[in-house]
Amino acid sequence: MAQVQTNPSTSTEKKSKGASKYLISFAIMLTLTAISFIAVGTGAMPVGVLIPVLLSLAMIQVLMQLFNFMHLSDKGSGFPILFIFTGLFAGILAVIAMLYLL
Amino acid sequence: MSVEIEKNLKLSVAPEMPAHLETSTLEGRNKILGLWFFLGAEVVMFACMFGVYLALRNSTAGGPTTQDLYEIPLVAIMTTILLVSSLTSVLGIHEMRKGNFRGVQLWFGVTVLLGAAFLSLEIYEFFHYVDMGHTFTSSAFGTAFYTLVGTHGAHVLFGVLWISGLLYNTRKEGLTDFTAPKFYVASLYWHFIDVVWVFIFTVVYLMGMVG
Amino acid sequence: MATFLVVAVFIAFIALIFTGGYNSDFLDRARKTKIWDWITTVDHKKIGILYIASGGLFFIFAGVEAALMRIQLLFPNFDFIGGATFNQLLTMHGTTMIFLVAMPVLIGFMNVVVPLQIGARDVAFPFLNALGFWLFFAGALLFHCSILFGGMPDSGWTSYVPISLNDYSQGPGVDYYTVGLQIAGLGTIAGAVNFLVTIINMRAPGMTLLRMPMFTWTTLVTSALLIFAIPPLTVALFLLMFDRLFGGNFFNVAAGGDVVIWQHLFWIFGHPEVYIVILPAFGMISEVISTFSKKRLFGYTSMVFATVLIGFVGFMVWAHHMFTVGLGPMANSIFAVATMTVAVPTGIKVFNWLFTMWGGRLKFTTAMIWAVAFIPTFVMGGVTGVMLGTAPADYQFHDTYFVVAHFHYVLIGGTVFGIFAAIYYWWPKMFGRKLNEKIGKWHFWPFFIGFHLTFFPQHFLGLFGMPRRVFTYESTPMVDMINFISTIGVIGMTIGSLAFFYNIYVTTRYGQLAEADPWDGRTLEWSIPSPPPNYNFAQIPLVRGLDAFWLEKMAGKKEMIPSEPLQPIHMPSSSHIQLIISLGFFMSGFGFVFRGFELGALGLAIAFFGMFMRSFDKDRGYYIPKEELENVEKGA
């Protein structure tokens, strides 16, 4: 439990080029959110198209959170990925049941 | 013999992770993996609550409907706040990987403040709805709405308390292989809160506004 | 509430008399006692034993409840305990057996055995593990408080709405159910996360996933199922609690609620739960059969594959509990087909066990007898399961004694037989003494015969149309006789259980000391002393294949090859914070049950305070020095 010196490890520095990776992801996520809100606010799309679009935008944004912000793209993330997506699968089954099987 | 031992040692099973401070000890790797499994459970829990909400969202029993209640500006502000807080917490991790404890404190501090701002807005929102006659007991829709959004709010509150406690707790020790996993785990939890909110603003608010 | 206070004060009073009152060195003396050592332990072996012991305690409760119900059903129109009490006993029996007997005992064995099988010194989160146990125990205790204070829950272990809502189930019974199970569920999630991380991150060098013993594999899959199955139950219990305590409208049809939501959520949890309590038993049986046949487990890889497949498909079959709800022919057909699919991997397992025994050098110890009895009994339960999964036929079987017979065949013939096999198999490792084999036979035969006598005739009772969960029946020729026979069978199971507890007593007092490897075992736990030292392995072994210890023995060695030099071992310190957290949840639960929301909030505050205390704890364990290890290893 020794105090670790505050010098950056060089290998890390090479891999992630500063914070720009996160800033770019953030900008994309913000844009996706804005598209969703504008699409709803203006009512430009018919509801039948709008809802799948909203859900896909949300899904893309969530995947970006998971892989860029929560570092699921790092090596050795096999089990986290397996469990998050299995959870998602079980959860979607439950949602479908509540929507169509009541 | 020794060749075989070496071959077997290479089969050693702990997943290889990049050499970051938070994954430099077994305890650290355990913590992070454990939190991921916990998040797996949370995914299912929130999914079930979404299911219940979707099943009951039109059961307003004569009270205000989703279209009556939800308004874009407030939700947009809350979304932006939470999204920015997600960025600040990942910047905190970025500083942590660079070994800059000051930066960690700064970015996680901002995260806590943004979380608190989000919570205040949510409390304001709930009061607003109650004034409009949309309460926990007014209809099945009301019960389901407050349960889902309230559970998310409770997670935000817990996250705010957690990260504040962590910042206070580590103020003297700084970044070590013991404290780094704690920060990493807290940031994972915080991102997860944002992930859930993405679904809430899409499924509850936006889809509620279009009916 | 008043009764509770009186009892609490009384207990404190008695405690003071026995401890000589509170004075300055009271805490010091308390810290030196054995009890303090056990309740603050973070050692996975001790926690496992605590789990198993509390499971055994609740087994007695639930067993007595079952016996009382069977006596009530002895004769037609019999008035022994009456309908209201019958409903309460029925609910308590079912809930206790599933949540407070089967699960803790299985989790207890996972705790004791899995770290030893994978060659680890400890679990990944020793504190979380202890917290998991104490949360489970707090929940279980709260649930059982209902016997004394306010009345037991009475709407069945499935607690279907609306009969579990305030209108139909007055009194705090169902609140004990919702709150108690929530607290226990939290503990279970903690335990499951702990096992997953332990198995994935802490295996000995060389132990790849496909070299793990079968019991470890089933633990892995079971823990994953717990992770995904407990949350729907938590949500369901939350909804029910909100409706009962805070005037929510989830199930209030007048305000737009829907009662089928409960059924969905409950069974999305409930069906995986069935596999949660059977898969570890499969693992136990695999270990026992392979050891006492002196053969490698037949079709190990297919066994692993079948386990994973059962776990996965288990999430897509829950609606077969709801065939008669009226979900429509399409949904019913899909779920019926999915249900029958489960029979395929289960069949693979059954054949693998049979082929493991085929041509083996069989040794019928008590453990092996239980394991062998498991196979045909469980197959019968499985076959009736496929019958129930046939949607049109289910309209006939639904809510009759046929269902009762079916799930007792899988739960007793499967889980309980598996657990008994495991108890006889691992007892020497846990306590250093072998359970008496002769009394073991006295345990097996009456229990086995009594079990079949009780439940086999119930299939026919169901086919004749006797509904389950009724407290009495009109005199009808065959039904009278079958009910009578069924109750007589309980005597056999009682004799068997008494013999088992007597066996524990005799073994603990006079039992024969067990050597490290009493059964000529195959896996790593048999390569260390019985009982193991608290650090398990002085040197982490190197694993060179499946059945690692057996391989070394076949190569003419007596011990495992170490993978590291002897060096100081890091150990976690014991802790009392998990007790504070659990006490907080217990208090809070009591407050909510009696609508004392101030007490509820105070309890939650104490629990969260405990969590923060833990987070500020600077104690990061201690090291056992090398010299001490050398001394211990020389002595062994």
Short mmCIF file of C-alpha atoms in Angstrom, two decimals, chain C residues 149-559:
data_model
loop_
_atom_site.label_atom_id
_atom_site.label_comp_id
_atom_site.label_asym_id
_atom_site.label_seq_id
_atom_site.Cartn_x
_atom_site.Cartn_y
_atom_site.Cartn_z
CA PHE C 149 -45.71 -10.43 16.83
CA GLY C 150 -48.76 -9.68 14.77
CA GLY C 151 -49.40 -12.91 12.87
CA MET C 152 -47.77 -14.77 10.02
CA PRO C 153 -48.24 -13.98 6.32
CA ASP C 154 -51.11 -15.98 4.87
CA SER C 155 -51.25 -15.51 1.11
CA GLY C 156 -48.96 -18.31 -0.01
CA TRP C 157 -45.26 -18.15 -0.80
CA THR C 158 -46.17 -16.61 -4.18
CA SER C 159 -48.13 -13.90 -2.37
CA TYR C 160 -50.40 -13.24 -5.35
CA VAL C 161 -52.18 -9.92 -5.43
CA PRO C 162 -54.92 -9.01 -4.66
CA ILE C 163 -55.15 -11.55 -1.81
CA SER C 164 -51.92 -10.16 -0.38
CA LEU C 165 -53.19 -6.56 -0.39
CA ASN C 166 -54.51 -4.81 2.71
CA ASP C 167 -58.15 -5.56 1.87
CA TYR C 168 -57.72 -9.31 1.99
CA SER C 169 -54.72 -9.86 4.22
CA GLN C 170 -55.08 -7.55 7.16
CA GLY C 171 -52.44 -7.40 9.82
CA PRO C 172 -48.70 -7.15 9.30
CA GLY C 173 -48.14 -10.73 8.03
CA VAL C 174 -47.50 -9.89 4.37
CA ASP C 175 -45.40 -6.88 5.40
CA TYR C 176 -43.08 -9.23 7.23
CA TYR C 177 -42.87 -11.16 3.97
CA THR C 178 -42.09 -8.16 1.75
CA VAL C 179 -39.63 -6.46 4.09
CA GLY C 180 -37.95 -9.61 5.38
CA LEU C 181 -37.35 -10.99 1.91
CA GLN C 182 -36.04 -7.66 0.66
CA ILE C 183 -33.39 -7.57 3.36
CA ALA C 184 -32.48 -11.20 2.76
CA GLY C 185 -32.39 -10.50 -0.99
CA LEU C 186 -29.85 -7.72 -0.51
CA GLY C 187 -27.63 -10.18 1.31
CA THR C 188 -28.04 -12.71 -1.48
CA ILE C 189 -26.95 -10.21 -4.15
CA ALA C 190 -23.87 -9.41 -2.07
CA GLY C 191 -23.08 -13.11 -1.82
CA ALA C 192 -23.56 -13.66 -5.54
CA VAL C 193 -21.26 -10.79 -6.55
CA ASN C 194 -18.66 -12.13 -4.16
CA PHE C 195 -18.72 -15.63 -5.65
CA LEU C 196 -18.59 -14.40 -9.23
CA VAL C 197 -15.55 -12.25 -8.60
CA THR C 198 -13.89 -14.93 -6.51
CA ILE C 199 -14.28 -17.55 -9.21
CA ILE C 200 -13.30 -15.28 -12.07
CA ASN C 201 -10.35 -13.46 -10.50
CA MET C 202 -8.90 -15.70 -7.82
CA ARG C 203 -8.30 -19.15 -9.27
CA ALA C 204 -4.95 -20.81 -8.64
CA PRO C 205 -2.42 -20.64 -11.47
CA GLY C 206 -3.19 -23.20 -14.14
CA MET C 207 -6.84 -23.54 -13.28
CA THR C 208 -8.49 -22.50 -16.50
CA LEU C 209 -12.26 -22.21 -16.66
CA LEU C 210 -12.52 -25.70 -18.11
CA ARG C 211 -10.43 -27.17 -15.31
CA MET C 212 -12.76 -25.98 -12.59
CA PRO C 213 -14.54 -28.66 -10.56
CA MET C 214 -18.21 -29.11 -11.42
CA PHE C 215 -19.46 -27.65 -8.14
CA THR C 216 -17.51 -24.47 -8.83
CA TRP C 217 -19.05 -24.29 -12.28
CA THR C 218 -22.56 -24.62 -10.94
CA THR C 219 -21.74 -21.98 -8.34
CA LEU C 220 -20.63 -19.63 -11.08
CA VAL C 221 -23.81 -20.15 -13.10
CA THR C 222 -26.02 -19.99 -10.01
CA SER C 223 -24.45 -16.73 -8.90
CA ALA C 224 -25.07 -15.27 -12.33
CA LEU C 225 -28.70 -16.38 -12.10
CA LEU C 226 -28.97 -14.72 -8.69
CA ILE C 227 -27.60 -11.48 -10.10
CA PHE C 228 -30.32 -11.37 -12.73
CA ALA C 229 -33.18 -13.05 -10.89
CA ILE C 230 -33.19 -11.32 -7.50
CA PRO C 231 -33.80 -7.79 -8.91
CA PRO C 232 -37.24 -8.63 -10.38
CA LEU C 233 -38.21 -10.03 -6.97
CA THR C 234 -36.90 -6.88 -5.31
CA VAL C 235 -38.99 -4.76 -7.65
CA ALA C 236 -42.06 -6.93 -7.11
CA LEU C 237 -41.67 -6.74 -3.34
CA PHE C 238 -41.18 -2.98 -3.56
CA LEU C 239 -44.39 -2.61 -5.52
CA LEU C 240 -46.30 -4.72 -3.03
CA MET C 241 -44.78 -2.82 -0.13
CA PHE C 242 -45.66 0.53 -1.69
CA ASP C 243 -49.23 -0.61 -2.25
CA ARG C 244 -49.62 -1.93 1.27
CA LEU C 245 -47.77 0.72 3.23
CA PHE C 246 -47.87 3.94 1.25
CA GLY C 247 -51.15 3.72 -0.63
CA GLY C 248 -49.63 2.99 -4.03
CA ASN C 249 -51.84 1.84 -6.90
CA PHE C 250 -49.78 -0.74 -8.77
CA PHE C 251 -52.28 -3.49 -8.10
CA ASN C 252 -55.32 -1.34 -7.40
CA VAL C 253 -57.51 -2.01 -10.40
CA ALA C 254 -59.86 0.88 -9.53
CA ALA C 255 -56.97 3.35 -10.01
CA GLY C 256 -55.76 1.67 -13.19
CA GLY C 257 -53.37 -0.88 -11.66
CA ASP C 258 -52.86 -4.38 -13.00
CA VAL C 259 -52.56 -7.52 -10.90
CA VAL C 260 -50.85 -9.60 -13.58
CA ILE C 261 -47.74 -7.41 -13.17
CA TRP C 262 -47.11 -9.12 -9.87
CA GLN C 263 -47.35 -12.56 -11.44
CA HIS C 264 -44.92 -11.64 -14.21
CA LEU C 265 -42.34 -10.10 -11.91
CA PHE C 266 -42.67 -12.85 -9.37
CA TRP C 267 -42.16 -15.61 -11.90
CA ILE C 268 -39.43 -13.81 -13.83
CA PHE C 269 -37.67 -14.23 -10.51
CA GLY C 270 -39.40 -17.45 -9.54
CA HIS C 271 -38.40 -19.65 -12.39
CA PRO C 272 -34.68 -18.87 -12.35
CA GLU C 273 -34.98 -19.37 -8.60
CA VAL C 274 -35.91 -22.98 -9.26
CA TYR C 275 -32.62 -23.41 -11.10
CA ILE C 276 -30.80 -21.45 -8.40
CA VAL C 277 -31.74 -24.10 -5.88
CA ILE C 278 -31.19 -27.10 -8.17
CA LEU C 279 -27.97 -26.27 -10.06
CA PRO C 280 -25.69 -26.29 -6.98
CA ALA C 281 -27.25 -29.62 -6.04
CA PHE C 282 -26.30 -30.88 -9.52
CA GLY C 283 -22.75 -29.77 -8.79
CA MET C 284 -22.69 -31.54 -5.44
CA ILE C 285 -24.01 -34.74 -6.96
CA SER C 286 -21.40 -34.57 -9.71
CA GLU C 287 -18.58 -34.31 -7.17
CA VAL C 288 -19.92 -37.12 -5.01
CA ILE C 289 -20.63 -39.54 -7.85
CA SER C 290 -17.30 -38.94 -9.51
CA THR C 291 -15.37 -39.40 -6.24
CA PHE C 292 -17.12 -42.60 -5.19
CA SER C 293 -16.99 -44.10 -8.66
CA LYS C 294 -13.23 -43.42 -8.78
CA LYS C 295 -13.74 -41.98 -12.26
CA ARG C 296 -13.44 -38.66 -13.94
CA LEU C 297 -16.87 -37.08 -14.39
CA PHE C 298 -18.21 -38.44 -17.68
CA GLY C 299 -18.72 -35.76 -20.31
CA TYR C 300 -17.35 -32.91 -18.20
CA THR C 301 -17.51 -30.39 -21.03
CA SER C 302 -21.06 -31.29 -21.96
CA MET C 303 -21.92 -31.01 -18.27
CA VAL C 304 -20.59 -27.44 -18.18
CA PHE C 305 -22.40 -26.62 -21.38
CA ALA C 306 -25.64 -28.09 -20.05
CA THR C 307 -25.33 -26.05 -16.84
CA VAL C 308 -24.89 -22.79 -18.73
CA LEU C 309 -27.72 -23.67 -21.09
CA ILE C 310 -30.13 -24.47 -18.24
CA GLY C 311 -29.25 -21.15 -16.67
CA PHE C 312 -29.83 -19.25 -19.88
CA VAL C 313 -33.06 -20.94 -20.95
CA GLY C 314 -34.27 -20.60 -17.35
CA PHE C 315 -34.96 -16.93 -18.04
CA MET C 316 -37.29 -17.57 -20.94
CA VAL C 317 -39.78 -19.99 -19.45
CA TRP C 318 -41.38 -18.14 -16.54
CA ALA C 319 -44.81 -17.85 -18.11
CA HIS C 320 -45.38 -21.62 -17.82
CA HIS C 321 -46.45 -20.78 -14.28
CA MET C 322 -49.11 -18.56 -15.81
CA PHE C 323 -50.64 -20.74 -18.55
CA THR C 324 -54.11 -20.38 -17.06
CA VAL C 325 -53.90 -16.59 -16.71
CA GLY C 326 -55.02 -16.20 -20.33
CA LEU C 327 -51.97 -14.84 -22.08
CA GLY C 328 -53.22 -16.32 -25.33
CA PRO C 329 -52.37 -19.46 -27.30
CA MET C 330 -49.34 -17.89 -28.98
CA ALA C 331 -47.57 -16.96 -25.73
CA ASN C 332 -48.54 -20.26 -24.14
CA SER C 333 -47.12 -22.25 -27.06
CA ILE C 334 -43.83 -20.35 -27.06
CA PHE C 335 -43.35 -20.80 -23.36
CA ALA C 336 -44.43 -24.45 -23.50
CA VAL C 337 -41.81 -25.23 -26.14
CA ALA C 338 -39.12 -23.29 -24.29
CA THR C 339 -39.99 -25.19 -21.13
CA MET C 340 -39.61 -28.55 -22.76
CA THR C 341 -36.22 -27.47 -24.12
CA VAL C 342 -34.91 -27.45 -20.55
CA ALA C 343 -35.38 -31.21 -20.44
CA VAL C 344 -32.59 -31.64 -23.02
CA PRO C 345 -29.61 -30.29 -21.02
CA THR C 346 -31.05 -31.86 -17.88
CA GLY C 347 -31.21 -35.19 -19.66
CA ILE C 348 -27.58 -34.76 -20.70
CA LYS C 349 -26.69 -34.38 -17.05
CA VAL C 350 -28.62 -37.45 -15.93
CA PHE C 351 -26.95 -39.62 -18.55
CA ASN C 352 -23.56 -38.23 -17.64
CA TRP C 353 -24.04 -39.23 -14.02
CA LEU C 354 -25.10 -42.70 -15.06
CA PHE C 355 -22.12 -43.09 -17.38
CA THR C 356 -19.79 -41.84 -14.66
CA MET C 357 -20.94 -44.72 -12.50
CA TRP C 358 -20.80 -47.16 -15.40
CA GLY C 359 -17.72 -49.34 -14.96
CA GLY C 360 -16.54 -47.35 -11.95
CA ARG C 361 -15.33 -48.79 -8.69
CA LEU C 362 -18.44 -47.83 -6.76
CA LYS C 363 -18.28 -47.29 -3.03
CA PHE C 364 -21.65 -46.84 -1.37
CA THR C 365 -20.94 -44.47 1.46
CA THR C 366 -23.89 -42.53 2.85
CA ALA C 367 -23.03 -39.58 0.62
CA MET C 368 -23.04 -41.84 -2.44
CA ILE C 369 -26.36 -43.43 -1.43
CA TRP C 370 -28.00 -40.01 -1.28
CA ALA C 371 -26.50 -39.13 -4.65
CA VAL C 372 -27.68 -42.34 -6.25
CA ALA C 373 -31.17 -41.93 -4.78
CA PHE C 374 -31.19 -38.43 -6.21
CA ILE C 375 -31.06 -39.58 -9.82
CA PRO C 376 -34.34 -41.54 -10.21
CA THR C 377 -36.20 -39.28 -7.79
CA PHE C 378 -35.19 -36.16 -9.62
CA VAL C 379 -35.96 -37.72 -12.99
CA MET C 380 -39.52 -38.38 -11.80
CA GLY C 381 -39.86 -34.75 -10.80
CA GLY C 382 -38.45 -33.73 -14.16
CA VAL C 383 -40.89 -35.87 -16.10
CA THR C 384 -43.90 -34.45 -14.28
CA GLY C 385 -42.36 -31.07 -15.00
CA VAL C 386 -42.53 -31.70 -18.74
CA MET C 387 -46.12 -32.86 -18.29
CA LEU C 388 -46.92 -29.59 -16.53
CA GLY C 389 -45.14 -27.68 -19.28
CA THR C 390 -47.61 -28.98 -21.83
CA ALA C 391 -49.92 -26.00 -21.86
CA PRO C 392 -53.25 -27.76 -22.59
CA ALA C 393 -52.59 -30.46 -20.01
CA ASP C 394 -51.63 -27.80 -17.51
CA TYR C 395 -55.20 -26.54 -17.50
CA GLN C 396 -56.00 -29.87 -15.86
CA PHE C 397 -53.05 -30.01 -13.49
CA HIS C 398 -52.92 -26.36 -12.50
CA ASP C 399 -53.33 -25.65 -8.78
CA THR C 400 -53.88 -29.30 -7.90
CA TYR C 401 -51.85 -31.67 -5.77
CA PHE C 402 -50.15 -32.83 -8.96
CA VAL C 403 -48.16 -29.60 -8.84
CA VAL C 404 -47.41 -30.14 -5.16
CA ALA C 405 -46.09 -33.62 -5.89
CA HIS C 406 -44.04 -32.34 -8.82
CA PHE C 407 -42.19 -29.60 -7.01
CA HIS C 408 -41.58 -31.67 -3.92
CA TYR C 409 -39.99 -34.30 -6.13
CA VAL C 410 -37.57 -31.78 -7.58
CA LEU C 411 -37.01 -29.79 -4.40
CA ILE C 412 -36.67 -32.68 -1.95
CA GLY C 413 -35.61 -35.38 -4.38
CA GLY C 414 -33.30 -32.89 -6.05
CA THR C 415 -32.11 -30.15 -3.75
CA VAL C 416 -32.51 -31.79 -0.34
CA PHE C 417 -31.03 -35.13 -1.39
CA GLY C 418 -28.16 -33.24 -3.00
CA ILE C 419 -27.62 -31.23 0.17
CA PHE C 420 -27.62 -34.36 2.33
CA ALA C 421 -25.07 -35.97 0.01
CA ALA C 422 -22.96 -32.84 0.28
CA ILE C 423 -23.24 -32.76 4.06
CA TYR C 424 -21.93 -36.31 4.40
CA TYR C 425 -19.26 -35.66 1.78
CA TRP C 426 -17.84 -32.34 3.02
CA TRP C 427 -18.51 -32.65 6.76
CA PRO C 428 -15.00 -34.04 7.42
CA LYS C 429 -13.47 -31.10 5.59
CA MET C 430 -15.58 -28.60 7.49
CA PHE C 431 -15.26 -29.99 11.02
CA GLY C 432 -12.46 -32.52 10.91
CA ARG C 433 -14.74 -35.40 11.88
CA LYS C 434 -16.56 -37.96 9.77
CA LEU C 435 -20.31 -38.25 10.22
CA ASN C 436 -21.31 -41.68 11.48
CA GLU C 437 -22.00 -43.91 8.47
CA LYS C 438 -24.28 -46.29 10.37
CA ILE C 439 -26.57 -43.58 11.67
CA GLY C 440 -26.31 -42.14 8.18
CA LYS C 441 -28.12 -45.22 6.86
CA TRP C 442 -30.77 -44.69 9.53
CA HIS C 443 -31.07 -41.20 8.23
CA PHE C 444 -31.35 -42.24 4.60
CA TRP C 445 -33.78 -45.16 4.53
CA PRO C 446 -36.65 -43.78 6.66
CA PHE C 447 -36.35 -40.41 4.95
CA PHE C 448 -36.24 -41.89 1.45
CA ILE C 449 -39.16 -44.25 2.00
CA GLY C 450 -41.15 -41.64 3.91
CA PHE C 451 -40.60 -39.10 1.17
CA HIS C 452 -41.94 -41.34 -1.58
CA LEU C 453 -44.81 -42.47 0.63
CA THR C 454 -45.80 -38.84 1.21
CA PHE C 455 -45.47 -37.43 -2.26
CA PHE C 456 -45.91 -40.22 -4.77
CA PRO C 457 -49.62 -40.69 -3.97
CA GLN C 458 -50.14 -36.94 -4.23
CA HIS C 459 -49.79 -37.20 -8.02
CA PHE C 460 -53.03 -39.17 -8.03
CA LEU C 461 -54.62 -36.85 -5.52
CA GLY C 462 -54.02 -34.08 -8.05
CA LEU C 463 -55.36 -36.11 -10.95
CA PHE C 464 -58.50 -36.81 -8.92
CA GLY C 465 -58.89 -33.06 -8.69
CA MET C 466 -57.90 -32.16 -5.15
CA PRO C 467 -56.81 -28.50 -5.24
CA ARG C 468 -53.63 -27.48 -3.46
CA ARG C 469 -53.60 -25.05 -0.54
CA VAL C 470 -56.97 -26.16 0.86
CA PHE C 471 -57.12 -26.88 4.55
CA THR C 472 -59.65 -29.69 4.36
CA TYR C 473 -61.78 -31.77 1.99
CA GLU C 474 -65.07 -33.66 1.84
CA SER C 475 -64.92 -37.40 2.39
CA THR C 476 -64.34 -39.09 -0.97
CA PRO C 477 -63.32 -42.77 -1.25
CA MET C 478 -59.82 -42.65 -2.75
CA VAL C 479 -58.96 -39.14 -1.62
CA ASP C 480 -59.37 -40.04 2.05
CA MET C 481 -57.03 -42.99 1.81
CA ILE C 482 -54.35 -41.19 -0.19
CA ASN C 483 -54.30 -38.26 2.21
CA PHE C 484 -53.96 -40.70 5.09
CA ILE C 485 -51.03 -42.50 3.43
CA SER C 486 -49.43 -39.21 2.58
CA THR C 487 -49.48 -38.09 6.21
CA ILE C 488 -48.10 -41.44 7.39
CA GLY C 489 -45.11 -40.88 5.12
CA VAL C 490 -44.24 -37.77 7.13
CA ILE C 491 -43.38 -40.05 10.05
CA GLY C 492 -40.62 -41.61 7.97
CA MET C 493 -39.16 -38.23 7.05
CA THR C 494 -39.33 -37.15 10.68
CA ILE C 495 -37.46 -40.25 11.86
CA GLY C 496 -34.85 -39.70 9.19
CA SER C 497 -34.37 -36.05 10.13
CA LEU C 498 -34.11 -36.88 13.82
CA ALA C 499 -31.50 -39.51 13.02
CA PHE C 500 -29.60 -36.84 11.09
CA PHE C 501 -29.56 -34.39 13.99
CA TYR C 502 -28.63 -37.22 16.36
CA ASN C 503 -25.81 -38.07 14.00
CA ILE C 504 -24.48 -34.52 14.20
CA TYR C 505 -24.58 -34.71 17.99
CA VAL C 506 -22.84 -38.09 18.16
CA THR C 507 -20.22 -37.06 15.62
CA THR C 508 -19.43 -33.81 17.37
CA ARG C 509 -19.06 -35.53 20.73
CA TYR C 510 -17.47 -38.87 19.84
CA GLY C 511 -16.88 -38.83 16.09
CA GLN C 512 -13.88 -40.37 14.43
CA LEU C 513 -11.26 -37.77 13.47
CA ALA C 514 -10.97 -37.34 9.73
CA GLU C 515 -7.68 -37.29 7.86
CA ALA C 516 -7.04 -34.66 5.19
CA ASP C 517 -8.33 -36.86 2.38
CA PRO C 518 -10.85 -39.32 3.83
CA TRP C 519 -12.61 -40.23 0.57
CA ASP C 520 -9.59 -40.42 -1.74
CA GLY C 521 -10.84 -37.19 -3.30
CA ARG C 522 -10.08 -35.63 -6.64
CA THR C 523 -10.20 -31.88 -6.13
CA LEU C 524 -8.02 -29.35 -4.34
CA GLU C 525 -9.98 -29.13 -1.09
CA TRP C 526 -8.74 -32.62 -0.16
CA SER C 527 -5.09 -31.63 -0.50
CA ILE C 528 -5.14 -29.50 2.66
CA PRO C 529 -5.74 -30.49 6.31
CA SER C 530 -9.24 -31.11 7.72
CA PRO C 531 -10.38 -28.63 8.94
CA PRO C 532 -8.24 -26.27 6.86
CA PRO C 533 -6.13 -23.56 8.52
CA ASN C 534 -7.66 -20.10 8.26
CA TYR C 535 -5.39 -19.21 5.33
CA ASN C 536 -6.38 -22.43 3.49
CA PHE C 537 -3.23 -22.89 1.41
CA ALA C 538 0.19 -22.12 2.83
CA GLN C 539 1.40 -22.04 -0.76
CA ILE C 540 -1.03 -21.64 -3.62
CA PRO C 541 -0.95 -24.90 -5.62
CA LEU C 542 -0.23 -25.22 -9.29
CA VAL C 543 -3.05 -26.84 -11.24
CA ARG C 544 -2.13 -29.13 -14.10
CA GLY C 545 -5.53 -30.35 -15.22
CA LEU C 546 -9.06 -31.28 -14.31
CA ASP C 547 -9.28 -33.14 -10.96
CA ALA C 548 -5.98 -31.53 -10.02
CA PHE C 549 -5.30 -33.41 -6.79
CA TRP C 550 -6.13 -36.77 -8.39
CA LEU C 551 -3.62 -36.07 -11.18
CA GLU C 552 -0.86 -35.45 -8.64
CA LYS C 553 -1.80 -38.59 -6.73
CA MET C 554 -1.71 -40.63 -9.94
CA ALA C 555 1.73 -39.16 -10.65
CA GLY C 556 2.84 -40.64 -7.33
CA LYS C 557 2.89 -37.42 -5.34
CA LYS C 558 1.20 -36.84 -2.02
CA GLU C 559 0.83 -33.09 -2.30
#
